[in-house]
Structures are given as structure tokens and as C-alpha cells.
Short mmCIF file of C-alpha atoms in Angstrom, two decimals:
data_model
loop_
_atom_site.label_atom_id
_atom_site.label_comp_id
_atom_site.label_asym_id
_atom_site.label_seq_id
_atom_site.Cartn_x
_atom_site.Cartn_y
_atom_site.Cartn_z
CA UNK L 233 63.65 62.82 -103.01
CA UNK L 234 63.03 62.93 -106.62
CA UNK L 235 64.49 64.42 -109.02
CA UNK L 236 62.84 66.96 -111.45
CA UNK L 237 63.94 66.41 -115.06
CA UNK L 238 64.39 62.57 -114.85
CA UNK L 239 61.88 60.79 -117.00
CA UNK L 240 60.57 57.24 -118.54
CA UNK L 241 58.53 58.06 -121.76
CA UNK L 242 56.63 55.74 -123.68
CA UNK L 243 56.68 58.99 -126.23
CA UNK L 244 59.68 60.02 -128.73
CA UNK L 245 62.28 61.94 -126.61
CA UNK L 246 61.78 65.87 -127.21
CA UNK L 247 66.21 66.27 -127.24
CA UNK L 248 65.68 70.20 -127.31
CA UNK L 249 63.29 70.20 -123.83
CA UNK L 250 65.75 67.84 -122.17
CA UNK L 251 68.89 70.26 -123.49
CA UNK L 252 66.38 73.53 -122.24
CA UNK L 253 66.01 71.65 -118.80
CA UNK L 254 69.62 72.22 -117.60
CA UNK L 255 70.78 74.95 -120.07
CA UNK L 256 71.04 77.87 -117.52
CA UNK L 257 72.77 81.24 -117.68
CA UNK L 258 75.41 80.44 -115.22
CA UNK L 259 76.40 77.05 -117.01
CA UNK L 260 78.48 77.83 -119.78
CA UNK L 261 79.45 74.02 -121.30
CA UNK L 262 76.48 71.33 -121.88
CA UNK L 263 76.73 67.97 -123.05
CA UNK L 264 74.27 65.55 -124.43
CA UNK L 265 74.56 62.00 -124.94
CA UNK L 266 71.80 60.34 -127.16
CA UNK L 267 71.45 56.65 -127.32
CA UNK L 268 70.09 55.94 -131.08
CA UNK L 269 68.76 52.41 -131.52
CA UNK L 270 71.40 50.82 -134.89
CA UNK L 271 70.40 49.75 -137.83
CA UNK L 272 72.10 46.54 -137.07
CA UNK L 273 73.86 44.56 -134.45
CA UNK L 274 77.14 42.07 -135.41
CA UNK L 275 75.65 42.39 -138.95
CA UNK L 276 72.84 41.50 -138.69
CA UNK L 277 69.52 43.87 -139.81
CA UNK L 278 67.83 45.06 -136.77
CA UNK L 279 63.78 45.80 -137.43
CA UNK L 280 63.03 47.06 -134.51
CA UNK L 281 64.25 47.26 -130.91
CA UNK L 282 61.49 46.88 -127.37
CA UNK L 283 62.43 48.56 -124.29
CA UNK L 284 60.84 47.53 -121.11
CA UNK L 285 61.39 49.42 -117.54
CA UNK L 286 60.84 47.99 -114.14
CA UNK L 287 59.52 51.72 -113.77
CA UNK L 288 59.82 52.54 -110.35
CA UNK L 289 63.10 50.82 -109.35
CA UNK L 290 64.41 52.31 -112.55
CA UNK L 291 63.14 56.11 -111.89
CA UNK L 292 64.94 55.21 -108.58
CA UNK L 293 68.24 54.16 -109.75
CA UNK L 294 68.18 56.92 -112.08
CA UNK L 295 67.49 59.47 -109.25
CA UNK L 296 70.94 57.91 -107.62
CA UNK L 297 72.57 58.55 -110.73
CA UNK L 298 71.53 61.85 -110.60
CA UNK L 299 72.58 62.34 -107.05
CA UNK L 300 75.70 60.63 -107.39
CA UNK L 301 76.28 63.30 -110.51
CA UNK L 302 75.29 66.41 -107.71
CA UNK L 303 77.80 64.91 -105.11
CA UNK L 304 80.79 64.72 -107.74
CA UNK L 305 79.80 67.76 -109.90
CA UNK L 306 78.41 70.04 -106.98
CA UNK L 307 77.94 72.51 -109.98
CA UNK L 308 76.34 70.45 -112.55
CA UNK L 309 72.66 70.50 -113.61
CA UNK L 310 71.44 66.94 -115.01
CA UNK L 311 68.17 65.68 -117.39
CA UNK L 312 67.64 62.34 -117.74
CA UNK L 313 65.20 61.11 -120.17
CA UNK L 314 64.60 56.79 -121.30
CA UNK L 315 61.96 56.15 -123.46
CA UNK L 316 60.42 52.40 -123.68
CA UNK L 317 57.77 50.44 -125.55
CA UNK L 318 59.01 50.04 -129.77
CA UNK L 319 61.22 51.93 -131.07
CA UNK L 320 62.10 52.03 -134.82
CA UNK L 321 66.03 52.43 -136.02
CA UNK L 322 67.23 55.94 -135.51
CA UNK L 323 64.72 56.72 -132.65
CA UNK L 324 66.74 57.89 -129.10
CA UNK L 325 66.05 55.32 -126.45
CA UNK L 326 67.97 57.97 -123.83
CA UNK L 327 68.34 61.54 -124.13
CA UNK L 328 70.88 62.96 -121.14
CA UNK L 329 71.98 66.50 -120.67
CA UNK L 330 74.69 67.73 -118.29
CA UNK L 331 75.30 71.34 -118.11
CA UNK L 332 78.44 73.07 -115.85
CA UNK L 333 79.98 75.93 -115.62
CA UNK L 334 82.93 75.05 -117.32
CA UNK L 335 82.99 72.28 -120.23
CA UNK L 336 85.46 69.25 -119.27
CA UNK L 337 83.09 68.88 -116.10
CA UNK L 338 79.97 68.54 -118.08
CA UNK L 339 81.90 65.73 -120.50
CA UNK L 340 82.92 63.83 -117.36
CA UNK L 341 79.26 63.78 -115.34
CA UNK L 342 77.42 63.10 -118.97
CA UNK L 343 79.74 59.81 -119.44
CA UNK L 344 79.24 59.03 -115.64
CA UNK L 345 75.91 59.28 -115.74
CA UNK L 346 75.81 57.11 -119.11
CA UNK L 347 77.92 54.56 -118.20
CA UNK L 348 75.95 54.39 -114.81
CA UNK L 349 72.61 53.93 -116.29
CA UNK L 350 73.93 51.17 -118.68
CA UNK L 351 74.93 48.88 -115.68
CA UNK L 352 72.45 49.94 -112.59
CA UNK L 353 69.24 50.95 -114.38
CA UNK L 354 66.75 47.99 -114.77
CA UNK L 355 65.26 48.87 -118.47
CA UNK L 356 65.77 45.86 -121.05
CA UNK L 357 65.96 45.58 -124.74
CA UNK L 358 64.78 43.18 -126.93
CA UNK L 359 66.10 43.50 -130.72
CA UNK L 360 63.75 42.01 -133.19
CA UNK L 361 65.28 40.84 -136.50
CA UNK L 362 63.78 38.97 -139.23
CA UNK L 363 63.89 35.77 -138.09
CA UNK L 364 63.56 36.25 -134.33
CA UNK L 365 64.57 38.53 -131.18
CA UNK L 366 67.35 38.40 -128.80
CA UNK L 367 66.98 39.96 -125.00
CA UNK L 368 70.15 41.68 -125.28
CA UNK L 369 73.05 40.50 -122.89
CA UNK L 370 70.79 38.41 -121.01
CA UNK L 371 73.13 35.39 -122.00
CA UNK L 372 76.95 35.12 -122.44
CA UNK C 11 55.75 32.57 -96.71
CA UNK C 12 53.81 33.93 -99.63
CA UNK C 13 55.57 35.82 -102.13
CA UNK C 14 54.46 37.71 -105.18
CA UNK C 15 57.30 37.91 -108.19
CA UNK C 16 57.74 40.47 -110.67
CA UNK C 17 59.54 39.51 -113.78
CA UNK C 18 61.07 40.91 -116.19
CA UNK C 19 62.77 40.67 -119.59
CA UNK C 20 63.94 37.04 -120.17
CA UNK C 21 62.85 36.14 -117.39
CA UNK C 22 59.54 36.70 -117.88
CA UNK C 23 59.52 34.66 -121.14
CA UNK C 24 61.27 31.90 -118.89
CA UNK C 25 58.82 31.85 -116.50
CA UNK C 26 55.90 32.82 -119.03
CA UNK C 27 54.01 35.31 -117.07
CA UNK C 28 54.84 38.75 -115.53
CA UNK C 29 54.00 38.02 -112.08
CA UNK C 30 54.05 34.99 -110.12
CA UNK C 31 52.84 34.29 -106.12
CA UNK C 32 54.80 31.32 -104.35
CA UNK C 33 54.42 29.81 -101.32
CA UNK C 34 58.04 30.32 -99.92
CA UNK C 35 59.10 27.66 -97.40
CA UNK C 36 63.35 27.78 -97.79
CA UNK C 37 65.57 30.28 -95.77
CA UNK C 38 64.75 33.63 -95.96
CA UNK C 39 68.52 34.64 -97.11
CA UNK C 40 68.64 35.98 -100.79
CA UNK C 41 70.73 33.31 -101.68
CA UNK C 42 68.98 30.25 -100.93
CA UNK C 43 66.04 32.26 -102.43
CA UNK C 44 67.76 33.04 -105.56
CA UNK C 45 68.94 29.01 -105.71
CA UNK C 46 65.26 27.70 -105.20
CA UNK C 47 64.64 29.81 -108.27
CA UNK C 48 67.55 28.12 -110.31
CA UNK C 49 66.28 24.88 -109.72
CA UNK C 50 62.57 25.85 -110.16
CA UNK C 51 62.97 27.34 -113.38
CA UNK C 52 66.31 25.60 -114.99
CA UNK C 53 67.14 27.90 -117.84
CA UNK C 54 67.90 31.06 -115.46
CA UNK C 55 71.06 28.99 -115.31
CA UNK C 56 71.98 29.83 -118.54
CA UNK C 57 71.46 33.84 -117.86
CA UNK C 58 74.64 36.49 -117.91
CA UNK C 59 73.42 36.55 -114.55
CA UNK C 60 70.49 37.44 -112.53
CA UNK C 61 69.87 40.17 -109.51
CA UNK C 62 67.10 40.38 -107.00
CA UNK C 63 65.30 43.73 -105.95
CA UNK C 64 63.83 43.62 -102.79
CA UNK C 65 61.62 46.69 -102.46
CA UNK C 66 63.33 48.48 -105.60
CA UNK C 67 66.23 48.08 -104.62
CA UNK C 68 68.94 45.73 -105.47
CA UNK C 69 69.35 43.28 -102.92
CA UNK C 70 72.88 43.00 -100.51
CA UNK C 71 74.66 39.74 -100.00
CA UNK C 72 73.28 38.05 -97.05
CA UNK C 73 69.64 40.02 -96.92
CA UNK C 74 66.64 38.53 -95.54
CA UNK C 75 63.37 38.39 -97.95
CA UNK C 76 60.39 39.29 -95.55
CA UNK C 77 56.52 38.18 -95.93
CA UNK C 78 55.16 41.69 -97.79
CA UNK C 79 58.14 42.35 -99.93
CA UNK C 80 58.26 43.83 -103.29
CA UNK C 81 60.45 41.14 -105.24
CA UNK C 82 61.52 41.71 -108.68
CA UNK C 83 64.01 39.24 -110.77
CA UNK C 84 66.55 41.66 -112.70
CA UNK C 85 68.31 39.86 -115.65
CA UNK C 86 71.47 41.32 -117.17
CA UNK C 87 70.20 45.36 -117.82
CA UNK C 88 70.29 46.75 -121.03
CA UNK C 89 69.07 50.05 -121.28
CA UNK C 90 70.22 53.18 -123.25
CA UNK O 253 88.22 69.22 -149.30
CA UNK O 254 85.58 70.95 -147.64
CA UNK O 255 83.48 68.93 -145.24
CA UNK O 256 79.79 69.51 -145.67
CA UNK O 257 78.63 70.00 -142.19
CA UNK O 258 80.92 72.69 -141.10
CA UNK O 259 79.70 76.46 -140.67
CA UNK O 260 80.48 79.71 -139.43
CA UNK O 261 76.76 81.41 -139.05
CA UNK O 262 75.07 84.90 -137.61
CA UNK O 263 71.92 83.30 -137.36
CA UNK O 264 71.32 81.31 -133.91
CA UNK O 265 72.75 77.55 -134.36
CA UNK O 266 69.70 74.88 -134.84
CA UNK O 267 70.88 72.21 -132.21
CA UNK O 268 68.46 69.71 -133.57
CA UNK O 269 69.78 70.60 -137.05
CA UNK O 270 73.16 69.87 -136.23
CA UNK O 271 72.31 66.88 -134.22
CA UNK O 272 70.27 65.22 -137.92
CA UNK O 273 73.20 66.09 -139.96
CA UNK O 274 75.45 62.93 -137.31
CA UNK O 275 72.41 60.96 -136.48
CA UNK O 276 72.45 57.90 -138.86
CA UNK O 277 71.17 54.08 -138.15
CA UNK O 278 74.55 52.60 -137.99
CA UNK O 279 75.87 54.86 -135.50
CA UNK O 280 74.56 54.29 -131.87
CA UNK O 281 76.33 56.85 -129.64
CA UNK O 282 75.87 60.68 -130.44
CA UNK O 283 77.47 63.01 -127.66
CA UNK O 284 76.66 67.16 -128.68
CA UNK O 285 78.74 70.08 -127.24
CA UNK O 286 77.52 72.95 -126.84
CA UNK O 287 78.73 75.89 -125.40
CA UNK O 288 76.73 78.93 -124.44
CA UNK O 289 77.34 82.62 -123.54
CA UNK O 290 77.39 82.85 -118.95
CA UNK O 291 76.22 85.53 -117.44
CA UNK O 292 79.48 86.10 -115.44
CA UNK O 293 82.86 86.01 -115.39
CA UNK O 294 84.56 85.69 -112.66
CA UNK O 295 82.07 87.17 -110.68
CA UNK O 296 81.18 90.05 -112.78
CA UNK O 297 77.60 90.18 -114.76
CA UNK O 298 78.19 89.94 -118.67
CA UNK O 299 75.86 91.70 -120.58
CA UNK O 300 76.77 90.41 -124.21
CA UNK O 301 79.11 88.58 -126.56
CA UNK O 302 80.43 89.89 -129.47
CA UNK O 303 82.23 87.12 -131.48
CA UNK O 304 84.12 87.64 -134.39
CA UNK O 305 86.12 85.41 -136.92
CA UNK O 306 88.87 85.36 -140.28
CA UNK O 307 86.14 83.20 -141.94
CA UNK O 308 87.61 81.87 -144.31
CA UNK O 309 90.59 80.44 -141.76
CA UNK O 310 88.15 79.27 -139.47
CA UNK O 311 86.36 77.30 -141.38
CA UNK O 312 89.81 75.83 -142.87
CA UNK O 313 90.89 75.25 -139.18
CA UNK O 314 87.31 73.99 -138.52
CA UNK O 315 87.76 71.59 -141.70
CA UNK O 316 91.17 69.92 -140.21
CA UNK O 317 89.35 69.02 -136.77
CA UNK O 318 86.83 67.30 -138.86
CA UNK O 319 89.86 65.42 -141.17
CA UNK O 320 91.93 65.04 -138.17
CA UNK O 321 88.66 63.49 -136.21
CA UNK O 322 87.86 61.30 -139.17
CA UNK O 323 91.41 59.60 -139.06
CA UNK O 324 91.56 59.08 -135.05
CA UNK O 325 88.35 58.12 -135.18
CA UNK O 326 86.86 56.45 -138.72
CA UNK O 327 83.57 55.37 -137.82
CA UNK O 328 82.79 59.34 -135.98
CA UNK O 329 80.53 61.85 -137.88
CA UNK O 330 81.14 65.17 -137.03
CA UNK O 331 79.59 68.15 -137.83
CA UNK O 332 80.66 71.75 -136.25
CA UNK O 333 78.81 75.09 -136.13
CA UNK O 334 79.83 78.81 -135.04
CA UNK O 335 78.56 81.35 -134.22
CA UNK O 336 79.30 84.96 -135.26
CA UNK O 337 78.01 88.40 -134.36
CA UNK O 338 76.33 89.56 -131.59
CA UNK O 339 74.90 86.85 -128.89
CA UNK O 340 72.90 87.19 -125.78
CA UNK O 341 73.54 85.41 -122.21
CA UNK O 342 72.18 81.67 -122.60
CA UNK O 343 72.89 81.67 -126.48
CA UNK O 344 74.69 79.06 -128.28
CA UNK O 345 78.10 79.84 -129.51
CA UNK O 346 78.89 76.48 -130.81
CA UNK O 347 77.68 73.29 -131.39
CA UNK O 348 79.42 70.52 -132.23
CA UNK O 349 77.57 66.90 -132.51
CA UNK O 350 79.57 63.47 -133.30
CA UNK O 351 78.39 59.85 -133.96
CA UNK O 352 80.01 56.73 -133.77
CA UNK O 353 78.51 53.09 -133.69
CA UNK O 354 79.32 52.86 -129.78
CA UNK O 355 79.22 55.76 -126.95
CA UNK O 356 82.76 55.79 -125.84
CA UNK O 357 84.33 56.94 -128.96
CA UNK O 358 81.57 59.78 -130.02
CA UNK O 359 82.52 61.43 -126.07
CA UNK O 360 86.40 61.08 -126.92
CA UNK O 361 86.14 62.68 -130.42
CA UNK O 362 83.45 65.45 -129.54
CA UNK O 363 85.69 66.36 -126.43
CA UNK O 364 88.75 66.26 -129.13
CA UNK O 365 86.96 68.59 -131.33
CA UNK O 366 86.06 71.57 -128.47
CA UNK O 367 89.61 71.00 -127.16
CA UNK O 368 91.15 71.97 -130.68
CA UNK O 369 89.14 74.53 -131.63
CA UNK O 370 89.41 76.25 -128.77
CA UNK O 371 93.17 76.58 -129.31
CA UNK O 372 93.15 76.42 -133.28
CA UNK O 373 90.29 78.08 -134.65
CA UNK O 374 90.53 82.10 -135.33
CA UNK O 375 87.60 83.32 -133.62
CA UNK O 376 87.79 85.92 -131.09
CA UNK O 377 85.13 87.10 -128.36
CA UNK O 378 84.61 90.12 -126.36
CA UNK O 379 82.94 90.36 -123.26
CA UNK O 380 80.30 93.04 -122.80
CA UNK O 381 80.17 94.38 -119.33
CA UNK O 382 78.45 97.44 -117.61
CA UNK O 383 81.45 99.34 -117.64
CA UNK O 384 83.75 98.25 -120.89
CA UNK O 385 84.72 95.30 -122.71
CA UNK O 386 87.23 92.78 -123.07
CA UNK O 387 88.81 90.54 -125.63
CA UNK O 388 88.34 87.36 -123.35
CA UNK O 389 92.46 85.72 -123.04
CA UNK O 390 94.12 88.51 -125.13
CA UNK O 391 96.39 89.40 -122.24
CA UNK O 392 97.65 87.71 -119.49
CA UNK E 23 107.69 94.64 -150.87
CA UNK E 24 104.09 95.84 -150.44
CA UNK E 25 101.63 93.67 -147.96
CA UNK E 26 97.90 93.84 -146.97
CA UNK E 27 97.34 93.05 -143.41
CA UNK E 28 94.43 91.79 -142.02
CA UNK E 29 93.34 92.60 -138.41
CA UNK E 30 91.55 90.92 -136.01
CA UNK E 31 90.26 91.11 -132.10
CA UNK E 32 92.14 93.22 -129.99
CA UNK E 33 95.19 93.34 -132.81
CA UNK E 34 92.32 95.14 -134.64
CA UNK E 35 92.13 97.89 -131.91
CA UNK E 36 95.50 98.51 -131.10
CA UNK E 37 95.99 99.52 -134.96
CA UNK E 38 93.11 101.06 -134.81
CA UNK E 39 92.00 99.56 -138.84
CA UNK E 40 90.85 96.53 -140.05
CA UNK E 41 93.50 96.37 -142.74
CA UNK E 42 96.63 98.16 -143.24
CA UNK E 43 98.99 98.28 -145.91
CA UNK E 44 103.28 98.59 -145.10
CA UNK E 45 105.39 98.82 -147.57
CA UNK E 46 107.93 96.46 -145.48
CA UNK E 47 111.87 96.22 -146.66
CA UNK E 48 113.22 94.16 -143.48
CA UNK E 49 114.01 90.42 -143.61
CA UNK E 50 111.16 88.31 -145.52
CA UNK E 51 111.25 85.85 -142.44
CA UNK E 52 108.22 85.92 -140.14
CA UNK E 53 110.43 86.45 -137.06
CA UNK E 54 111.71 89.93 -138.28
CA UNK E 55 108.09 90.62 -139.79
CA UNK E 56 106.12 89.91 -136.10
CA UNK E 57 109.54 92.36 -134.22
CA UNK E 58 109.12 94.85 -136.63
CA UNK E 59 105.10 95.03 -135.81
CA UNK E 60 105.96 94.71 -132.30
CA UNK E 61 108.10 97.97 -132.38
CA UNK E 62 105.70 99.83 -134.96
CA UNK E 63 102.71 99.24 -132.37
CA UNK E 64 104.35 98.40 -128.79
CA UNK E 65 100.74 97.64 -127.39
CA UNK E 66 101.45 93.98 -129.19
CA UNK E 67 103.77 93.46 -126.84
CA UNK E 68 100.89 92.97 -123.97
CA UNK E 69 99.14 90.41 -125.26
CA UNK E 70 99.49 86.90 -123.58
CA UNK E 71 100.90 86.28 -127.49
CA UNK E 72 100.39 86.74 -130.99
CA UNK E 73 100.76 85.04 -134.42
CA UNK E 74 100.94 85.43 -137.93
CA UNK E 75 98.51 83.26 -140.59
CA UNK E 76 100.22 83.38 -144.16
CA UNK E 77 97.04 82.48 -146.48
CA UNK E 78 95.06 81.19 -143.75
CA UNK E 79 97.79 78.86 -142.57
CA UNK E 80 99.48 79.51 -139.02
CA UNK E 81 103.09 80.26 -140.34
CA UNK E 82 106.27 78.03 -139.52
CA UNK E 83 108.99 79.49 -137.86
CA UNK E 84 111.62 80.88 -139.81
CA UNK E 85 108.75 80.78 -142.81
CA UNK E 86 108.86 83.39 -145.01
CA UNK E 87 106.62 86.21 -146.59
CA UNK E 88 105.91 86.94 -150.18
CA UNK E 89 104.63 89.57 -152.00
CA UNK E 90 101.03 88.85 -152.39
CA UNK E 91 100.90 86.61 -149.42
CA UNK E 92 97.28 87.27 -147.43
CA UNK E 93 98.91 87.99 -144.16
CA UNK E 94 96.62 87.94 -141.18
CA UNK E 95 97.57 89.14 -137.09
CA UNK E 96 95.97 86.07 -135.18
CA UNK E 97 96.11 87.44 -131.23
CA UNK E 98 94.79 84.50 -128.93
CA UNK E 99 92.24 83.02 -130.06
CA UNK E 100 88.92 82.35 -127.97
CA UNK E 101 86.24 80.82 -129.86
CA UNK E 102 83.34 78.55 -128.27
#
């Protein structure tokens, strides 16, 4: 079953509508993680970074993590937004909100869900620099 | 068996198109798949690693590739 | 040394605000806090929250989480905002947003930050019910 | 000496003022200071606790008070 507020965007990630999506009267402590792309990696001047999705395997895998979230955090509510295409420095590339009733909860789920989506989700990013692009961690 | 092959990331610049149809012959186990892919396309040797999706989802040790499936080649993720 | 992105306000808190004043192109991991007014507690509906502070202590208190932040953490940037007066269920009462180059540290210090001033900070709420009010953990 | 004392939360309506003024002769050090407020409003001694701030600082124990001092009730706190 799919999950409601779990979304690839080829659009810049609207943070306040993902933080609306789970902010709820009963859920006193939200947390947001935003993945900004860096103005640099190792030192070296990133231009611009490309984010491609195998889009439905990754909506998938990032309905799991959602699941996975619900079956931990019974209590916690859960938004889940990756954009692709180009993205300049400073743009989000992910946008996740986790809201529970009480705060430490909604820390825990957020970083679950983040680290999560960093190993399992099949999105790819390609940072362009002046003098070529890299596929990052495709090689050791 | 025929097979079409989505690609993705590197290993769509490695194999220089986004989808590819082959004519399958080897066992249909994902890891004699995977190794007929090694030695097809050399540099996916030098990957992190690489992962198969069978029908969006990652594939298990030991699963069978069927005529009709959805196969995708997952390099090392890097999202967020 | 007062740290520029610290406040004590009446107005509602701009999340997005807060969020710009962290979010620069070296620093890839944000993580935001925010916690809003419930409608219960414990069971019983909450009408309002009336939050008061000693200003000028809180925002000193307020000021060593940021210093004492900045040393665990050297990369993090931290801004913190309260809220004062009068809020309504759903409403933010604080928001607190921290960037560092990479994710793991910006959850640790952002968690570190709600933890202390939770226990540090003089500000004081009182919970609005149907039938009287209570200054939330003044007794036991 | 004479102190100003500010008020705040539920120390605010136990005294019933924002800010009082004592013209207080016992020992200068805070521990004699927070018994003597104790036993001048005995609804102090139902909170979960209290403390003093001595110019916006929590005080030290055994620290003392000055003349002039901005002396401040701090019951527990519960911001955010």
C-alpha cells in the first residue's frame, strides 16, 4: 500500500508542506532532516550535483522505510520527500519530517529513516566539477 | 531467454544506453546472471559493488531470473 | 558575546526563517526541532499555552547552548527561537535548526540543544484547560 | 540589606506580585536566603524545586547575595 506524503520531485522541495504533512495536534515534537547538496566535496568546488531515481523501486523502498518507521514508532507520522534532475549548491535533495508525540521518538525515526534511505533507496548522484563528474560511491 | 535491462547511474555510462534486451542462455540463478554481466561488460568489476532488482525489488541470494522480469542493475546508491 | 541567531519572540516563529539563517553550501546535513503546543495532556483536552520567560536570562542561557554547541561540535550552525505569549494547539513553541557538513553530527547537536534548554532555559508554560490551569512540572 | 525580587511562573502566584522588595538581615548566603523564602511563603515548599538566578546566573551553592544583586525565583523550568 502506498504511502501518502512520500514523494520524488523533479521540483524544489516545498520544506514547510512536507513539515505541515505530519505536524498534527496530538504530536507534540517534529523533526526534519534536510539533505543540502555542498559547496564542495574533499575540497574540491562542486558546480552542480544530478540526481537520478529508479522511480518506482525507489517510491517502493521508501514506502518500506516508512513502514518500517510505523512498526517501530507506532505513534509517529512520517513525510518523505527526494527531489532529482540538477540541483544547484544549497538546493535540498531530501526533505523528511517525523512528528511524535513526544520529542526523543521523533529524533530516533527521522535518523532511521535517513540513514535507511541512504543505503536501500536506489536514487544516484552525480557531482559535476570543473573538470569532470564523479557517480558518487560507485567505486572504492 | 530474452531479457530487457534497465540501467542506471554508472552503469548506464558503462554500458552506454539506459536499456538493453539480451538473449539470456546461462543459469537462471542471480549469480551466474550477475557474473555473465561482469564478464560482458569488464569495468562493473571495478564498481563499490553492484545489486540486481528483480521486479523492484532487490534480489535474494540464490533467486531465479524468469522470462518477463523487470531487471534493473543497482550500483552503489547515493541518494539524500 | 551574543550569538546572532538566537531569539525570544511573541510573534509566531518563521520555520523557513530559522532554517536560512543554518543553511549554508558547506554544510550538508540540517536536522530542525520543533516543538509544538498538543492538544492533550495526559488525556485531558488543552485549550491554550501561555508561555512566559526572564528574557534577558533566557536568552543568556539560550546563548551558552549555542557556545557550548559550537565547542562539541565546530563545524554545527545553530540558531534557536522561542516563543512567548499566548499560543494555540498546533503552534510552534520553538524551533531550533543546526547544520553541519555531514548528517550525523547536525541530529547529535540539535538533540543536544532541546535537551538543555529544556532543563536550563527560564521559560515557564501553563496549560490552559476547561476547568483551570497549570504551570506544566512545577510540582511533583 | 534591601533586594528586588523578581517573580516568575507559579513562584509569581504564590506571592501573588511580580516583584517584591524585603528588606532581608539573615545570612547573605543563598541557602539561608531560599529557607527564609520558604518559611515567608510555605506554598514554595510544594514545588518539585526551586532556584535562585543572581544577575541572570543560576547561583552556586553557598554563593552569596549583594546589595544590588538582580535576584530572580527560577521554579522548574518548562520551556519548548
Amino acid at each position: 500500500m502506498s504511502h501518502p506524503h512520500i514523494h520524488i520531485t523533479d521540483r524544489p522541495i516545498d520544506t514547510d508542506l512536507v513539515i505541515s504533512l505530519v505536524a498534527l495536534p496530538s504530536q507534540g515534537g517534529l523533526n526534519v532532516f534536510i539533505g543540502n547538496v555542498r559547496d564542495q566535496t574533499k575540497g574540491k568546488a562542486v558546480l552542480r550535483l544530478e540526481y537520478e531515481a529508479y522511480v518506482p523501486m525507489a517510491l517502493s523502498e521508501m514506502n518500506k522505510i516508512a513502514q518500517t518507521t510505523k512498526e517501530q514508532w507506532p505513534q509517529a507520522e512520517i513525510a518523505i520527500y527526494h527531489r532529482v534532475g540538477t540541483l544547484k549548491i544549497g538546493e535540498a535533495a531530501v526533505v523528511i519530517a517525523v512528528s511524535t508525540p513526544h520529542r526523543a521518538q521523533a529524533f530516533a525515526a527521522c535518523q532511521f529513516a535517513i540513514d535507511t534511505l541512504k543505503v536501500s533507496v536506489p536514487i544516484w548522484k552525480k557531482e559535476v566539477f570543473e573538470d569532470g563528474e564523479v557517480w558518487v560511491a560507485a567505486h572504492p | 531467454m530474452k531479457l530487457q535491462i534497465l540501467l542506471f547511474g554508472i552503469t548506464r555510462d558503462i554500458v552506454g544506453q539506459q536499456k538493453i534486451e539480451l538473449d539470456y542462455t546461462g543459469p537462471s540463478d542471480i549469480e551466474s546472471f550477475k557474473e555473465m554481466l561482469q564478464h560482458k561488460y569488464p569495468e562493473m568489476n571495478q564498481l563499490s559493488h553492484f545489486k540486481i532488482a528483480i521486479n523492484q525489488e532487490f534480489a535474494q541470494e540464490g533467486q531465479s531470473i524468469n522470462e518477463g522480469d523487470e531487471i534493473a542493475l543497482i550500483p552503489p546508491v547515493s541518494g539524500g
